[in-house]
PDB file of C-alpha atoms in Angstrom:
ATOM      1  CA  UNK O1443      88.889-118.092  77.210  1.00 46.00           C
ATOM      2  CA  UNK O1444      86.078-115.524  77.199  1.00 51.00           C
ATOM      3  CA  UNK O1445      86.658-112.202  75.472  1.00 45.00           C
ATOM      4  CA  UNK O1446      84.741-109.023  74.966  1.00 45.00           C
ATOM      5  CA  UNK O1447      85.357-105.680  73.318  1.00 43.00           C
ATOM      6  CA  UNK O1448      83.691-102.443  74.262  1.00 40.00           C
ATOM      7  CA  UNK O1449      84.110 -98.825  73.221  1.00 36.00           C
ATOM      8  CA  UNK O1450      83.856 -96.275  75.993  1.00 40.00           C
ATOM      9  CA  UNK O1451      82.788 -92.664  75.469  1.00 38.00           C
ATOM     10  CA  UNK O1452      85.504 -90.030  75.531  1.00 37.00           C
ATOM     11  CA  UNK O1453      87.064 -89.552  78.951  1.00 37.00           C
ATOM     12  CA  UNK O1454      89.324 -86.742  80.071  1.00 35.00           C
ATOM     13  CA  UNK O1455      92.800 -86.904  81.514  1.00 39.00           C
ATOM     14  CA  UNK O1456      95.236 -84.290  82.706  1.00 35.00           C
ATOM     15  CA  UNK O1457      98.320 -86.008  81.342  1.00 41.00           C
ATOM     16  CA  UNK O1458      99.393 -86.932  77.844  1.00 46.00           C
ATOM     17  CA  UNK O1459     101.415 -90.063  77.317  1.00 56.00           C
ATOM     18  CA  UNK O1460     102.605 -92.558  74.774  1.00 69.00           C
ATOM     19  CA  UNK O1461     103.849 -96.125  74.736  1.00 87.00           C
ATOM     20  CA  UNK O1462     102.502 -98.983  76.794  1.00 88.00           C
ATOM     21  CA  UNK O1463     102.018 -99.040  80.560  1.00 90.00           C
ATOM     22  CA  UNK O1464     101.118-102.001  82.757  1.00 92.00           C
ATOM     23  CA  UNK O1465      99.439-102.539  86.083  1.00 94.00           C
ATOM     24  CA  UNK O1466      99.763-105.833  87.969  1.00 95.00           C
ATOM     25  CA  UNK O1467      96.455-106.976  89.436  1.00 96.00           C
ATOM     26  CA  UNK O1468      96.378-108.848  92.744  1.00 96.00           C
ATOM     27  CA  UNK O1469      93.704-110.117  95.076  1.00 97.00           C
ATOM     28  CA  UNK O1470      92.948-112.484  97.934  1.00 96.00           C
ATOM     29  CA  UNK O1471      92.650-116.221  97.458  1.00 96.00           C
ATOM     30  CA  UNK O1472      89.328-117.680  96.367  1.00 95.00           C
ATOM     31  CA  UNK O1473      88.833-121.128  97.937  1.00 93.00           C
ATOM     32  CA  UNK O1474      92.600-121.531  98.330  1.00 95.00           C
ATOM     33  CA  UNK O1475      93.613-120.252  94.871  1.00 97.00           C
ATOM     34  CA  UNK O1476      95.197-116.795  94.534  1.00 97.00           C
ATOM     35  CA  UNK O1477      94.045-115.037  91.335  1.00 98.00           C
ATOM     36  CA  UNK O1478      96.448-113.133  89.092  1.00 98.00           C
ATOM     37  CA  UNK O1479      96.005-110.485  86.458  1.00 98.00           C
ATOM     38  CA  UNK O1480      97.565-107.739  84.394  1.00 97.00           C
ATOM     39  CA  UNK O1481      96.155-104.625  82.786  1.00 95.00           C
ATOM     40  CA  UNK O1482      97.958-103.146  79.782  1.00 94.00           C
ATOM     41  CA  UNK O1483      97.196 -99.723  78.308  1.00 92.00           C
ATOM     42  CA  UNK O1484      98.537 -99.227  74.779  1.00 92.00           C
ATOM     43  CA  UNK O1485      98.858 -95.460  74.419  1.00 90.00           C
ATOM     44  CA  UNK O1486     101.171 -95.588  71.400  1.00 88.00           C
ATOM     45  CA  UNK O1487      98.663 -93.689  69.232  1.00 86.00           C
ATOM     46  CA  UNK O1488      97.673 -91.126  71.883  1.00 81.00           C
ATOM     47  CA  UNK O1489     100.141 -88.362  70.951  1.00 80.00           C
ATOM     48  CA  UNK O1490      98.992 -88.572  67.318  1.00 84.00           C
ATOM     49  CA  UNK O1491      95.360 -88.078  68.381  1.00 84.00           C
ATOM     50  CA  UNK O1492      94.496 -91.770  68.521  1.00 87.00           C
ATOM     51  CA  UNK O1493      92.874 -93.982  71.105  1.00 90.00           C
ATOM     52  CA  UNK O1494      94.215 -95.840  74.118  1.00 90.00           C
ATOM     53  CA  UNK O1495      93.477 -99.577  74.109  1.00 93.00           C
ATOM     54  CA  UNK O1496      93.069-101.235  77.513  1.00 94.00           C
ATOM     55  CA  UNK O1497      93.546-105.005  77.784  1.00 97.00           C
ATOM     56  CA  UNK O1498      92.830-106.818  81.051  1.00 97.00           C
ATOM     57  CA  UNK O1499      93.854-110.470  81.467  1.00 98.00           C
ATOM     58  CA  UNK O1500      93.028-112.637  84.483  1.00 98.00           C
ATOM     59  CA  UNK O1501      93.968-116.202  85.406  1.00 98.00           C
ATOM     60  CA  UNK O1502      93.740-118.575  88.357  1.00 98.00           C
ATOM     61  CA  UNK O1503      90.311-117.167  89.217  1.00 98.00           C
ATOM     62  CA  UNK O1504      88.682-119.989  91.183  1.00 97.00           C
ATOM     63  CA  UNK O1505      85.109-119.360  90.057  1.00 97.00           C
ATOM     64  CA  UNK O1506      82.956-121.482  87.776  1.00 97.00           C
ATOM     65  CA  UNK O1507      83.063-121.219  83.989  1.00 98.00           C
ATOM     66  CA  UNK O1508      80.660-118.634  82.639  1.00 98.00           C
ATOM     67  CA  UNK O1509      81.035-116.285  85.608  1.00 98.00           C
ATOM     68  CA  UNK O1510      80.978-112.705  84.319  1.00 98.00           C
ATOM     69  CA  UNK O1511      83.417-110.325  85.997  1.00 98.00           C
ATOM     70  CA  UNK O1512      83.010-106.563  85.713  1.00 98.00           C
ATOM     71  CA  UNK O1513      86.049-104.409  84.949  1.00 98.00           C
ATOM     72  CA  UNK O1514      86.321-100.765  86.025  1.00 95.00           C
ATOM     73  CA  UNK O1515      88.874 -98.019  85.490  1.00 94.00           C
ATOM     74  CA  UNK O1516      88.676 -95.596  88.421  1.00 91.00           C
ATOM     75  CA  UNK O1517      85.157 -96.841  89.213  1.00 90.00           C
ATOM     76  CA  UNK O1518      83.946 -96.342  85.604  1.00 93.00           C
ATOM     77  CA  UNK O1519      82.765 -99.615  84.007  1.00 96.00           C
ATOM     78  CA  UNK O1520      84.835-100.387  80.893  1.00 95.00           C
ATOM     79  CA  UNK O1521      83.907-103.991  80.110  1.00 97.00           C
ATOM     80  CA  UNK O1522      83.515-107.522  81.338  1.00 98.00           C
ATOM     81  CA  UNK O1523      85.321-110.846  81.310  1.00 98.00           C
ATOM     82  CA  UNK O1524      83.534-114.191  81.025  1.00 98.00           C
ATOM     83  CA  UNK O1525      85.596-116.879  82.751  1.00 98.00           C
ATOM     84  CA  UNK O1526      86.571-120.115  81.043  1.00 98.00           C
ATOM     85  CA  UNK O1527      88.969-122.436  82.842  1.00 98.00           C
ATOM     86  CA  UNK O1528      89.582-119.769  85.481  1.00 97.00           C
ATOM     87  CA  UNK O1529      90.823-117.210  82.994  1.00 98.00           C
ATOM     88  CA  UNK O1530      89.677-114.561  80.555  1.00 98.00           C
ATOM     89  CA  UNK O1531      90.545-111.367  78.691  1.00 98.00           C
ATOM     90  CA  UNK O1532      88.782-108.156  77.728  1.00 98.00           C
ATOM     91  CA  UNK O1533      89.791-105.278  75.495  1.00 97.00           C
ATOM     92  CA  UNK O1534      88.325-101.765  75.635  1.00 95.00           C
ATOM     93  CA  UNK O1535      88.876 -98.744  73.414  1.00 94.00           C
ATOM     94  CA  UNK O1536      89.159 -95.832  75.858  1.00 91.00           C
ATOM     95  CA  UNK O1537      89.115 -93.180  73.144  1.00 89.00           C
ATOM     96  CA  UNK O1538      91.533 -90.260  73.382  1.00 87.00           C
ATOM     97  CA  UNK O1539      92.393 -90.859  77.039  1.00 84.00           C
ATOM     98  CA  UNK O1540      95.812 -91.327  78.635  1.00 82.00           C
ATOM     99  CA  UNK O1541      95.892 -93.401  81.815  1.00 87.00           C
ATOM    100  CA  UNK O1542      97.796 -91.828  84.671  1.00 84.00           C
ATOM    101  CA  UNK O1543      97.499 -93.109  88.227  1.00 85.00           C
ATOM    102  CA  UNK O1544      94.236 -94.800  87.224  1.00 89.00           C
ATOM    103  CA  UNK O1545      93.277 -98.043  88.973  1.00 93.00           C
ATOM    104  CA  UNK O1546      91.800-101.149  87.370  1.00 96.00           C
ATOM    105  CA  UNK O1547      89.440-103.291  89.444  1.00 96.00           C
ATOM    106  CA  UNK O1548      87.936-106.664  88.537  1.00 98.00           C
ATOM    107  CA  UNK O1549      84.734-107.506  90.397  1.00 98.00           C
ATOM    108  CA  UNK O1550      82.451-110.481  90.888  1.00 97.00           C
ATOM    109  CA  UNK O1551      79.122-108.759  91.600  1.00 93.00           C
ATOM    110  CA  UNK O1552      80.056-106.238  94.318  1.00 92.00           C
ATOM    111  CA  UNK O1553      83.198-108.048  95.525  1.00 95.00           C
ATOM    112  CA  UNK O1554      86.568-106.815  94.212  1.00 96.00           C
ATOM    113  CA  UNK O1555      88.594-109.928  93.393  1.00 97.00           C
ATOM    114  CA  UNK O1556      91.563-108.225  91.696  1.00 97.00           C
ATOM    115  CA  UNK O1557      92.850-104.662  91.736  1.00 96.00           C
ATOM    116  CA  UNK O1558      95.931-102.820  90.606  1.00 93.00           C
ATOM    117  CA  UNK O1559      98.238-100.356  92.239  1.00 85.00           C
ATOM    118  CA  UNK O1560      97.678 -97.629  89.595  1.00 81.00           C
ATOM    119  CA  UNK O1561      99.238 -97.118  86.168  1.00 80.00           C
ATOM    120  CA  UNK O1562     102.434 -95.064  86.405  1.00 68.00           C
TER     121      UNK O1562
END
């Protein structure tokens, strides 16, 4: 399974939060296989001035091994996933940023293959 870690510059948000929130990622089938994914934002350190950690996991992505997928949070690139066996994970440090109604998208070049319904 491919992994990557990236630190993103400080972003702003209008809401403060804590705990962990999830966003289910869905997308259309690729050559007969429907991909799945989940994005998890760990905001447990946010109220104490700490960072939010975003983890995005994908599976059943019917693309060849080594394909690099871009991951965005509200159109801002936050990392990438390199597929191995149709799956992969990435983790990004979002800095002092609380997600609120933000949408994760996973793209292969310009095509969105998975997207979420917004963190809530």
